[in-house]
Each structure stands twice: as C-alpha cells, then as structure tokens.
Amino acid sequence: MADPLVTLAARLQPAFDAVAGRTGVDPVVRPSDRADAQANGSLALAKELGRPPREVAEAVLAEALKIANLRATLEVAGPGFLNIVVHDDFLADEIAAVSSDERLGVRSATPTRRVVVDYSAPNVAKEMHVGHLRTTVIGDSLVRILEFVGHDVIRENHIGDWGTPFGMLIEHLLDLGETEAAEHLSLGDLDGFYKQARAKFDADDTFKERSRARVVMLQGGDAETLRLWKLLVGLSTKHFNAVYERLGVLLVDDDLMGESAYNELLPQVITRLDALGLLQQSDGADVVFPPGYTNRDGDPLPLIVQKGTGGFNYATSDLACVIDRIERLNADLLLYVVGAPQAQHLSMVFDVARMAGWLAEPAQAVHVAFGSVLGSDRKMLKSRSGEPLKFIDLLDEALVRAEASVAEKNPDLGVEDRLTIARQVGIGAVKYADLSTDRVRDYVFDWDRMLSFDGNTAPYLQYAHARICSIFRRAEIDRTSLRNREPSIVEPQERALALAVLGFDSAVADTLEKYSPHRLCTYLYDLATSFTSFYEHCPVLKADEATRLSRLVMCDVTARVMATGLGLLGIDAPEQM
Ligand code: ARG
C-alpha cells in the first residue's frame, strides 16, 4: 500500500481499538491543510463511548505512542482531531517502493469483477454529435482505469442499428443506387442521408408504404434486405471508426454490439416477463409497471415492451441486453455511460430487470450519466451555421488550433514533431476538458481555455511531464537506474511532492468509487502544481551529487505517475513539447 494515509490508518487502528475496547474502529484519516493528514475517528468514538472527544483523542494519542513503527508525529488539535505529520524517512521509503513498482503503488482490485462498459453507442446513418463525444471519452477512460486495477472489462458499443427507421433508410439507399449512396455516406454526411430519407417518408405515401414493407422484410430476415442493411451499417461504422481512430480510443469492430444483436432475444423478453406475471396491458401495448414511477398526472408510468402493432422498442432491447450481459457474459457490473436525459429510461429498465430476477445481487447496473456540452451562449453546442456540431469537424479544429499553440510555445520543433505533438495536445485538450468537470454537470466548450498551457488543462499537465523529460535529456542519466533508490526528503516542497506522488493509489480508487474521472484529473493537476513548486524551489541539475540524484528520483517517479495517469484518461504524454 503506497498511500501513506492508507498505511497510517492501518497503523493507527490498534490505538483506536484499544480506547474503544472493540475492534474495527475507523481512524478516519484524511488529508488536511493543517498537517499532512488528520485522524478524525475520535469524534465518532467519543459519541459511542459518551466521553468528550478531546479526552478520547488524548487517550488514542497515548495508545499511539506505544506503536513502534508509526513513523509519524501526532498532536491533538481542535475539538478532538489528531494532526499527523509523516516522518521524512517514511515518505522516502514509500517513494522508493512506488518508484520500483511498475504499477506505481496502485493496488489491484479485490475481488475483481467482470464489467461490461456500454459506451459511445452512436446511431447508424446518423451523425455523431457532441453527446457521443462525452460518452466515448468518459467510457474509454473508465475502461482503461478498470483494466489497470485488474478488472475483466468487456467494451460494448451499443450502436443504434435496428428498428423502424431502417425501412426508409434502405428504400432511400435503393433509390439512390448503392454506389451513389456509398459515396454519399463515406463522406461522413450521415445526417444528410437520414434527412433526405425522412423527407421522402413524410411527403410520399408510396415511399412510406415501401418503407413499412421493408421493415417487415428486415425483421423477417429477408436475405437481400439484410445485405442492404449491412451495407448501411458498414458505411456508418467506417465513419465511426475514423472518429475513434482520430480520437485515440480503444473501440474496435469487435466491440460492436448493436441493438440488432438482441433481435433474437426480444420475443423471449416478452415470454419471460409474461411467465413471471409481470406483463400488463395498457392502451393495447404490453407493459410492465415498476413501482415508483408516475407521469405528470400522477398515474403509474409503464415501461412499454411491446407496442400494439407487435413491434419491440428501445426498452425491450435494453432488457434483452441486461439478460445477455448477465447470463451469457457472466458480468457482475454493468456500466451504462449514457447521457442524463436517459436516466428514467435506464432506471425503469434496471427496475424491471430486478423485478424479473435477471439483475440480482451481487450483479449491479449503474447509469454513469453525464451532462451536456454547451456553447459560450450556454446553449447546446452548435456549429457556426447553427447545425449540430459534427464530431469529426470538432476534432479537425482541435488539431489546427493545437498546431498553432504548439508552434507558438516551441518554434524550434520540426514539422513532423510539431504535427505529432499537436495531435497529442489537441486531442488531449478536448478529452481533458470533458473529463475534468464532474461528469454530471454541463460544461462550456471553450477552445482557448482547454488549449491553454496554464490552469487545469491537458497542455499544462503534458507540459509538466515534458519538462521532466527534458531534465533527463540534460542529466544524461539512465532513468531506470533511479528506480530503487531512496530519495532524501528535506525541503517542504519535496515533502509536498512526495505526498502528492503517493496519493496516486487513492486517487485511482476514488475515481472508480463514483466512476468519476474528474477526480483523477484533479489529482494530476495537484501533482503538476506540486511539481512546479518543487522545481522552482529545489534545483535539480545544479545541486550537489547526492541531492541531484535524490531529486532526479522525485522527477522520474513524478513523470511516470503523470504519464500513467494521463494514459488512464486516454491522453498521451509527449516527451517534448
Ligand atoms: N444509441 C443511443 C443514443 O444515441 C445510446 C445507447 C446507449 N446504450 C444503451 N444500452 N441504451 O442515444
């Protein structure tokens, strides 16, 4: 366990237990501005024992002094806190342990779980919009973090590739001719294609009839119809893949698990619900009434699983999806990285799945919801022409803007380096801006802010990392030779940096506790600011030999935590900028 606060909590535990006269008292060790940390467990314990908190804290302190290897100085403060100052040599030991550890002190999860992460999920023949940016970036980071701590992660890209619109889309494809349609779609103009089909559908009754008949053929498994459908899906996924590649996310074709994949399971959802006696009729549709949902008039709200016409819908496929993930994949944690507007839909689906016994402890489903991306007018982000912003255009713009700012920061870079770094910085900036705000909140998309080399931004963190790499280029030293060396922690900035480095394990754990990558961002930002003040106060290359080596150990481990942490966010850490 690398985080000294976690270690200290464990070491202090017997002192609390002794005073309590029972085992398992939580010392409640938290970071603090007054000292390195504070143990606040005396407060709850005082209540339990009916004694004044300060007196309890004094008693705990007396017990703690008997602990041989505490390696921290304690002092009673305030109403009964214990201020903790960690000993320098303890920090030094812990840094050496983290530095020699490939995982940089991050503990493996126990027990590990099989986790399905449902993310990205754009719709076939529809443009990806900025909402898909959020799910893609947040989901991808969660996948990386879950894998890093050892969970067995299955990525699922639940694309919208099934349902009634495909009738009109296929008919439109036939009208255009396959080659022409392919050209149209391969330009990435998915929305244009969809809109044309929609317009014909609304204006032309024979087209409407053809579309309806086509859906029936599609669902009936007609070979030629399926071929045309596959063509459409293939053209769209090609476009999605181009976006994923540009964005640098893990999603590949093997992760595609669209709505169509559950087609066979849909009738089963109905028969199983029916056999369980959960199905009811409402306005001619088959529905389930999970308790606790009401509409505006206060009437119970149903989850519709089969329409009057016999068709299935989004809820049916999400129920099938729960069954598939639990029963076929044996997953015990289902994460849905989906926008906040779908909260009620998912909550009802999960409740119905629980009622049916499909989703039962220890298996869990979690809606990892997120807010909207806003323009500077605080309305939904739009392009200049007022159309919804195309995802791919946004990424293009990121590259152009990043190239300009990288060129300004370092005019000596060659063209090739500049382009590579601009890509890392531009994409990193877009991802980081998204990840660094608490996901449930909306955020304002602001190019200047996200590309700034100051503040809580990707370029600032990347620059901190690149700066350390440049120290090593000048130091002419093999970094790996530093990895089992103990630094000496003397200056306050060295202590602060050591504590920051050692907090990596907790930061990762906190991030997963709420599936909130912004916690990792906040941590990395603190690490970068700690490094900045360390570097300002503690000369590295000009110091005497022993100090120089000690500080190089701190530089190396800081850079590795930074690069690893950025990697967990899906962001590259260039070695020069
Ligand atoms: N395709 C949907 C959309 O674009 C998102 C699907 C999310 N996943 C799910 N299992 N419902 O809104």
XYZ file of C-alpha atoms and ligand atoms in Angstrom:
589
model
C 0.000 0.000 0.000
C 1.691 3.107 -1.141
C -0.544 5.877 0.047
C 0.901 6.809 3.451
C -2.542 7.858 4.605
C -3.871 4.375 3.979
C -0.826 2.868 5.701
C -1.177 5.235 8.627
C -4.849 4.479 9.043
C -3.972 0.801 9.311
C -1.180 1.507 11.773
C -3.339 3.738 13.944
C -6.201 1.305 14.062
C -4.978 -0.617 17.186
C -4.755 2.660 19.149
C -8.395 3.439 18.370
C -9.451 -0.140 19.064
C -7.688 -0.104 22.431
C -9.558 3.016 23.517
C -12.849 1.708 22.146
C -12.483 -1.683 23.751
C -13.578 -3.281 20.470
C -12.031 -3.917 17.060
C -12.654 -2.309 13.720
C -12.852 1.391 14.633
C -12.281 3.587 11.575
C -9.472 6.098 12.337
C -10.891 8.335 9.514
C -7.552 9.551 8.175
C -7.975 12.415 5.708
C -5.621 14.871 4.018
C -5.510 18.167 5.859
C -4.286 21.728 5.361
C -3.010 21.925 8.944
C -0.692 18.934 8.759
C -0.027 16.100 6.315
C -3.221 14.466 7.467
C -5.746 14.328 10.221
C -7.286 11.349 12.032
C -10.819 12.297 12.957
C -12.031 8.964 14.267
C -12.100 10.230 17.863
C -15.246 12.229 17.150
C -17.451 9.248 16.343
C -15.744 7.190 19.016
C -16.471 9.880 21.645
C -20.150 9.621 20.809
C -20.005 5.860 21.053
C -18.284 5.994 24.452
C -20.152 9.008 25.784
C -16.869 10.781 26.552
C -15.603 14.231 25.493
C -13.911 13.988 22.068
C -10.692 15.714 23.167
C -10.308 13.288 26.027
C -10.779 10.384 23.617
C -8.215 11.897 21.256
C -5.714 12.209 24.134
C -6.338 8.581 25.035
C -5.812 7.479 21.425
C -2.606 9.529 21.307
C -1.321 7.815 24.466
C -2.027 4.424 22.874
C -0.492 5.502 19.559
C 2.775 6.410 21.255
C 3.157 2.729 22.130
C 3.087 1.770 18.423
C 6.656 1.070 17.446
C 6.649 1.734 13.731
C 4.153 4.551 13.394
C 6.719 6.855 11.740
C 4.587 9.919 12.203
C 4.185 12.599 14.851
C 0.730 13.109 16.301
C -0.814 16.033 18.106
C -4.304 16.590 19.456
C -5.975 19.581 17.824
C -9.334 21.366 17.712
C -12.306 19.557 19.170
C -10.537 16.209 19.094
C -8.676 15.770 15.848
C -5.265 14.169 15.677
C -2.937 16.088 13.417
C -0.442 13.831 11.719
C 2.967 14.765 10.391
C 4.524 11.923 8.467
C 8.239 11.405 9.070
C 10.527 12.263 6.187
C 12.231 8.886 6.139
C 8.847 7.173 5.968
C 7.988 9.238 2.889
C 11.356 8.389 1.396
C 10.777 4.668 1.916
C 7.349 4.853 0.367
C 8.653 6.769 -2.635
C 11.304 4.107 -3.159
C 8.604 1.439 -3.018
C 6.389 3.259 -5.525
C 9.285 4.045 -7.784
C 10.324 0.407 -8.033
C 6.720 -0.665 -8.664
C 5.506 -0.870 -12.230
C 2.000 -0.009 -11.056
C 3.312 2.974 -9.132
C 1.655 1.897 -5.913
C -1.819 1.414 -7.343
C -3.403 -1.583 -5.655
C -5.130 -4.301 -7.638
C -8.840 -4.629 -7.130
C -10.028 -7.471 -4.916
C -12.241 -9.095 -5.766
C -12.054 -8.398 -9.453
C -15.285 -8.127 -11.357
C -16.405 -8.767 -14.869
C -17.517 -5.378 -16.057
C -19.407 -4.508 -19.216
C -18.898 -0.894 -20.188
C -21.596 0.308 -22.591
C -20.305 3.468 -24.208
C -20.168 5.599 -27.349
C -23.222 3.942 -28.985
C -23.856 6.280 -31.936
C -26.690 5.567 -34.328
C -26.304 4.144 -37.818
C -26.957 6.650 -40.578
C -26.985 9.478 -38.104
C -24.174 11.859 -37.416
C -22.278 11.506 -34.156
C -22.892 14.581 -32.035
C -21.091 16.048 -29.047
C -23.137 13.907 -26.663
C -21.358 10.970 -28.226
C -18.084 12.740 -27.558
C -18.812 12.650 -23.852
C -19.835 9.011 -23.628
C -16.892 7.968 -25.794
C -14.291 9.873 -23.804
C -15.667 9.088 -20.335
C -16.368 5.445 -21.168
C -12.937 4.933 -22.656
C -11.232 6.355 -19.597
C -13.275 4.147 -17.273
C -12.343 1.104 -19.351
C -8.651 1.956 -19.030
C -8.850 2.536 -15.279
C -10.898 -0.603 -14.609
C -8.422 -2.663 -16.608
C -5.472 -1.062 -14.853
C -6.699 -2.192 -11.441
C -7.264 -5.680 -12.806
C -10.955 -5.979 -13.607
C -12.061 -8.080 -16.531
C -13.556 -5.483 -18.843
C -15.800 -6.009 -21.855
C -16.377 -2.989 -24.059
C -19.750 -2.854 -25.773
C -20.661 -0.321 -28.389
C -24.462 -0.476 -28.367
C -24.979 1.237 -31.712
C -28.497 2.046 -32.880
C -28.642 -0.271 -35.881
C -32.163 -1.651 -35.724
C -35.786 -0.564 -35.769
C -38.343 1.171 -37.951
C -36.126 3.906 -39.495
C -34.186 1.218 -41.339
C -37.115 0.625 -43.671
C -36.923 4.129 -45.060
C -33.128 4.189 -44.987
C -32.891 1.037 -47.090
C -35.506 2.307 -49.563
C -33.612 5.558 -49.880
C -30.435 3.599 -50.474
C -32.184 1.730 -53.287
C -33.470 4.967 -54.823
C -30.018 6.491 -54.846
C -28.319 3.341 -56.077
C -25.740 1.552 -53.990
C -22.669 3.236 -55.430
C -24.085 6.720 -55.154
C -25.298 6.052 -51.606
C -21.944 4.658 -50.619
C -20.238 7.800 -51.895
C -22.661 9.985 -50.037
C -22.204 8.125 -46.771
C -18.478 7.641 -46.982
C -18.110 11.411 -46.966
C -19.410 11.144 -43.462
C -22.577 13.036 -44.336
C -24.775 10.683 -42.364
C -27.285 13.290 -41.329
C -27.906 14.442 -44.892
C -28.725 10.909 -45.940
C -31.061 10.424 -42.989
C -32.826 13.731 -43.577
C -33.445 13.010 -47.253
C -34.945 9.654 -46.383
C -37.085 11.240 -43.699
C -38.307 13.981 -46.052
C -39.391 11.417 -48.661
C -41.065 9.357 -45.969
C -43.094 12.349 -44.821
C -44.012 13.585 -48.294
C -44.520 10.463 -50.358
C -47.122 7.830 -49.481
C -45.763 5.130 -51.766
C -42.305 5.621 -50.279
C -43.882 5.309 -46.870
C -45.575 2.047 -47.889
C -42.342 0.666 -49.339
C -40.525 1.604 -46.127
C -43.043 -0.169 -43.955
C -42.914 -3.293 -46.091
C -39.121 -3.145 -45.957
C -39.061 -3.152 -42.135
C -41.177 -6.287 -42.154
C -38.744 -7.898 -44.615
C -35.802 -6.839 -42.473
C -37.297 -8.323 -39.349
C -38.307 -11.400 -41.246
C -34.695 -11.970 -42.216
C -35.034 -11.478 -45.996
C -31.562 -12.073 -47.397
C -31.420 -9.185 -49.886
C -32.811 -6.769 -47.301
C -30.235 -7.900 -44.793
C -27.498 -7.360 -47.352
C -28.628 -3.774 -47.910
C -28.927 -3.219 -44.175
C -25.382 -4.495 -43.661
C -24.192 -2.120 -46.316
C -25.667 0.802 -44.405
C -24.276 -0.386 -41.098
C -20.855 -0.964 -42.642
C -20.688 2.528 -44.122
C -21.651 4.083 -40.823
C -19.252 2.059 -38.727
C -16.485 3.004 -41.124
C -17.225 6.590 -40.272
C -17.394 5.847 -36.537
C -14.050 4.061 -36.747
C -12.492 7.071 -38.422
C -13.635 9.165 -35.482
C -12.377 6.632 -32.933
C -9.036 6.469 -34.588
C -8.675 10.211 -34.693
C -9.731 10.408 -31.071
C -7.467 7.586 -29.959
C -9.996 5.412 -28.153
C -9.945 1.672 -27.660
C -13.173 0.837 -29.516
C -12.809 -1.523 -32.479
C -15.208 -3.515 -34.648
C -15.122 -6.427 -32.212
C -16.732 -4.203 -29.606
C -19.791 -3.561 -31.771
C -22.825 -4.988 -30.064
C -25.666 -3.006 -31.556
C -29.372 -3.194 -30.923
C -29.710 -5.678 -33.796
C -27.631 -8.192 -31.845
C -30.510 -8.658 -29.433
C -33.143 -9.275 -32.089
C -33.464 -12.984 -31.341
C -33.814 -12.349 -27.637
C -36.671 -9.856 -27.949
C -39.584 -12.341 -28.065
C -38.036 -14.106 -25.069
C -38.101 -10.916 -23.054
C -41.866 -10.825 -23.500
C -42.488 -14.510 -22.802
C -40.280 -14.461 -19.726
C -41.952 -11.343 -18.342
C -45.311 -12.925 -19.081
C -44.412 -16.196 -17.352
C -43.411 -14.191 -14.302
C -46.813 -12.496 -14.318
C -45.257 -9.078 -14.760
C -46.844 -8.204 -18.092
C -49.893 -5.948 -18.228
C -51.962 -4.373 -20.973
C -52.067 -0.629 -21.294
C -53.612 1.147 -24.322
C -53.188 -2.033 -26.324
C -49.484 -2.351 -25.558
C -47.670 -4.878 -23.376
C -46.136 -3.055 -20.459
C -44.592 -3.543 -17.035
C -45.322 -1.165 -14.172
C -42.240 -0.874 -11.975
C -43.307 0.752 -8.695
C -42.351 4.349 -8.018
C -42.752 5.971 -11.436
C -45.603 8.334 -12.215
C -46.450 10.587 -15.130
C -47.445 14.243 -14.891
C -50.973 13.388 -13.799
C -49.666 11.194 -11.010
C -50.678 7.971 -12.782
C -48.345 4.966 -12.712
C -45.862 5.077 -15.572
C -45.417 1.906 -17.613
C -42.316 0.629 -19.352
C -43.624 -0.353 -22.784
C -42.037 -3.574 -24.014
C -44.240 -4.422 -26.977
C -46.240 -1.927 -28.963
C -49.809 -2.575 -30.024
C -48.540 -3.317 -33.525
C -46.396 -6.124 -32.143
C -43.131 -4.217 -32.589
C -40.451 -4.136 -29.954
C -38.717 -0.971 -28.843
C -35.661 0.548 -27.175
C -36.739 -0.702 -23.735
C -37.193 -4.268 -24.994
C -33.723 -4.286 -26.457
C -32.243 -2.846 -23.276
C -33.927 -5.586 -21.253
C -32.557 -8.201 -23.640
C -29.226 -6.533 -23.222
C -29.303 -6.971 -19.428
C -30.154 -10.657 -19.874
C -27.343 -11.111 -22.365
C -24.731 -9.331 -20.269
C -25.595 -11.245 -17.118
C -26.495 -14.664 -18.460
C -24.198 -15.038 -21.449
C -21.275 -12.836 -20.490
C -21.489 -13.559 -16.753
C -20.845 -9.922 -15.993
C -21.468 -8.712 -12.475
C -21.134 -5.000 -13.093
C -22.908 -3.227 -15.942
C -21.895 0.362 -16.571
C -24.006 2.472 -18.923
C -22.173 5.605 -19.961
C -25.224 7.384 -21.330
C -26.461 10.986 -21.164
C -28.540 12.184 -18.225
C -31.760 12.541 -20.308
C -31.968 8.742 -20.448
C -31.918 8.432 -16.638
C -35.562 7.483 -16.312
C -35.465 5.008 -19.177
C -32.448 3.184 -17.710
C -33.738 3.306 -14.170
C -37.023 1.712 -15.302
C -35.176 -0.917 -17.328
C -32.985 -1.794 -14.330
C -36.007 -1.962 -12.017
C -37.923 -4.231 -14.364
C -34.841 -6.437 -14.740
C -34.643 -6.629 -10.938
C -38.344 -7.469 -10.674
C -37.790 -10.265 -13.145
C -34.784 -11.515 -11.193
C -32.415 -11.023 -14.124
C -30.441 -8.385 -12.321
C -29.783 -9.730 -8.855
C -27.079 -9.206 -6.233
C -24.152 -9.269 -6.444
C -24.661 -8.100 -10.029
C -25.165 -4.376 -10.317
C -26.131 -1.960 -13.063
C -25.026 1.652 -12.864
C -26.047 4.554 -15.062
C -22.873 6.593 -15.452
C -24.732 9.718 -16.503
C -23.315 12.937 -17.881
C -24.484 16.478 -18.596
C -24.406 18.472 -21.832
C -21.692 20.297 -23.698
C -22.662 23.947 -24.019
C -21.549 26.753 -26.322
C -20.374 30.111 -24.956
C -24.051 31.185 -25.013
C -24.687 28.364 -22.537
C -26.965 26.655 -25.049
C -26.320 23.295 -26.697
C -23.053 23.463 -28.617
C -23.754 24.204 -32.303
C -21.597 24.836 -35.317
C -21.345 28.357 -36.737
C -24.088 27.623 -39.258
C -26.387 26.642 -36.398
C -26.343 22.959 -37.302
C -25.405 20.479 -34.573
C -21.631 20.333 -34.441
C -20.146 17.389 -36.276
C -17.851 15.398 -34.146
C -15.227 14.950 -36.844
C -15.150 18.683 -37.588
C -14.558 19.370 -33.947
C -11.571 17.044 -33.914
C -10.189 18.657 -37.061
C -10.440 22.041 -35.454
C -8.672 20.744 -32.343
C -5.694 19.761 -34.482
C -5.494 23.072 -36.305
C -5.707 25.072 -33.115
C -3.272 22.862 -31.218
C -0.754 23.119 -34.028
C -0.801 26.883 -33.743
C -0.348 26.857 -29.992
C 2.390 24.215 -30.071
C 4.240 26.218 -32.731
C 3.994 29.307 -30.571
C 5.232 27.528 -27.458
C 8.150 25.860 -29.188
C 9.043 27.384 -32.569
C 12.105 25.123 -32.913
C 10.154 21.920 -33.439
C 10.419 20.257 -36.837
C 7.262 19.909 -38.905
C 6.820 16.232 -38.171
C 7.298 16.593 -34.419
C 5.029 19.594 -34.404
C 2.217 17.664 -36.079
C 2.574 14.653 -33.784
C 2.648 16.810 -30.678
C -0.234 18.935 -31.931
C -2.297 15.803 -32.297
C -1.461 14.680 -28.769
C -2.119 18.115 -27.330
C -5.259 18.869 -29.336
C -6.964 15.553 -28.692
C -5.713 15.568 -25.116
C -7.176 19.026 -24.591
C -10.605 18.015 -25.886
C -10.644 14.869 -23.779
C -9.344 16.553 -20.662
C -11.839 19.416 -20.864
C -14.541 16.796 -20.920
C -13.116 14.576 -18.203
C -12.046 17.269 -15.763
C -15.526 18.558 -14.996
C -17.696 16.445 -12.765
C -19.457 14.364 -15.393
C -22.973 15.013 -14.106
C -22.555 18.730 -14.747
C -22.848 20.592 -18.030
C -19.692 22.326 -19.220
C -18.966 25.149 -21.583
C -16.830 24.183 -24.548
C -14.055 26.772 -24.715
C -11.146 26.282 -27.118
C -8.931 28.955 -25.589
C -9.306 27.615 -22.100
C -8.788 23.959 -22.935
C -5.699 24.651 -25.052
C -4.107 26.974 -22.514
C -0.759 25.942 -21.044
C -1.905 27.317 -17.689
C -4.557 26.046 -15.368
C -6.298 22.717 -15.088
C -5.801 21.655 -18.711
C -4.216 18.809 -20.644
C -1.455 21.006 -22.098
C -0.433 22.103 -18.589
C -0.147 18.513 -17.398
C 1.521 17.357 -20.592
C 3.954 20.221 -20.337
C 4.839 19.347 -16.727
C 5.629 15.853 -17.952
C 7.616 17.023 -20.977
C 9.601 19.379 -18.783
C 10.720 16.495 -16.589
C 11.698 14.544 -19.676
C 13.826 17.462 -20.784
C 15.585 17.484 -17.390
C 16.507 13.889 -18.067
C 17.771 14.680 -21.545
C 20.113 17.194 -19.947
C 21.009 14.994 -16.977
C 22.269 12.245 -19.263
C 21.315 9.550 -16.850
C 19.578 6.234 -17.300
C 16.230 6.725 -15.650
C 15.814 3.068 -14.760
C 18.955 3.271 -12.594
C 16.994 5.552 -10.266
C 14.191 3.139 -9.600
C 15.238 1.517 -6.374
C 16.975 4.493 -4.895
C 15.640 6.134 -1.820
C 15.395 9.923 -2.124
C 16.041 12.156 0.841
C 13.033 14.259 1.650
C 14.165 17.526 3.221
C 12.546 20.637 1.812
C 8.838 21.343 2.314
C 8.350 21.238 -1.472
C 9.940 17.809 -1.560
C 7.581 16.612 1.155
C 4.595 18.083 -0.657
C 5.634 16.460 -3.924
C 6.251 13.113 -2.196
C 2.808 13.193 -0.606
C 1.265 14.061 -3.958
C 3.036 11.203 -5.734
C 1.991 8.775 -3.021
C -1.650 9.803 -3.393
C -1.934 8.140 -6.819
C -3.361 4.902 -5.455
C -6.116 6.709 -3.540
C -6.888 8.937 -6.497
C -7.483 5.902 -8.702
C -9.655 4.282 -6.030
C -11.680 7.497 -5.554
C -12.172 7.773 -9.295
C -13.641 4.297 -9.507
C -15.770 4.720 -6.417
C -18.066 7.107 -8.293
C -16.901 6.379 -11.843
C -15.780 9.988 -11.958
C -12.626 10.607 -13.983
C -12.604 14.245 -12.891
C -11.201 13.046 -9.574
C -8.175 11.658 -11.326
C -7.861 14.943 -13.252
C -7.930 16.952 -10.028
C -5.267 14.679 -8.602
C -2.989 15.050 -11.626
C -3.425 18.788 -11.576
C -2.382 18.886 -7.909
C 0.572 16.695 -8.736
C 1.618 19.054 -11.534
C 1.346 22.127 -9.302
C 3.329 20.361 -6.566
C 5.965 19.563 -9.120
C 6.039 23.145 -10.362
C 6.736 24.496 -6.898
C 9.255 21.751 -6.207
C 11.068 22.647 -9.399
C 11.047 26.345 -8.580
C 12.476 25.828 -5.094
C 14.662 22.801 -5.405
C 17.384 22.977 -8.057
C 17.928 19.555 -9.591
C 20.822 19.515 -12.018
C 22.814 22.185 -10.205
C 22.580 20.522 -6.792
C 25.401 18.504 -5.204
C 25.644 14.913 -6.399
C 23.607 13.255 -3.625
C 20.831 15.859 -3.735
C 20.839 15.764 -7.511
C 20.262 12.011 -7.550
C 17.603 12.268 -4.879
C 15.732 14.936 -6.797
C 16.087 13.025 -10.035
C 14.341 10.130 -8.284
C 11.489 12.505 -7.470
C 11.423 13.776 -11.066
C 11.358 10.280 -12.516
C 8.573 8.991 -10.316
C 6.519 12.163 -10.817
C 6.818 11.883 -14.587
C 5.782 8.244 -14.505
C 2.742 8.916 -12.366
C 1.826 11.795 -14.671
C 2.221 9.747 -17.857
C 0.384 6.775 -16.376
C -2.393 8.969 -15.019
C -2.809 10.745 -18.350
C -2.782 7.335 -20.032
C -5.675 6.270 -17.812
C -7.579 9.247 -19.158
C -6.716 8.192 -22.702
C -4.318 11.128 -23.096
C -0.788 10.904 -24.481
C 2.183 12.341 -22.639
C 4.698 13.591 -25.218
C 8.328 13.708 -24.120
C 8.905 17.084 -25.622
C 6.640 19.986 -26.382
N -27.807 4.847 -29.261
C -28.274 5.547 -28.100
C -28.231 7.056 -28.356
O -27.552 7.513 -29.252
C -27.473 5.251 -26.866
C -27.466 3.812 -26.396
C -26.946 3.679 -25.024
N -26.917 2.323 -24.552
C -27.978 1.598 -24.175
N -27.788 0.359 -23.779
N -29.189 2.093 -24.183
O -28.882 7.789 -27.634
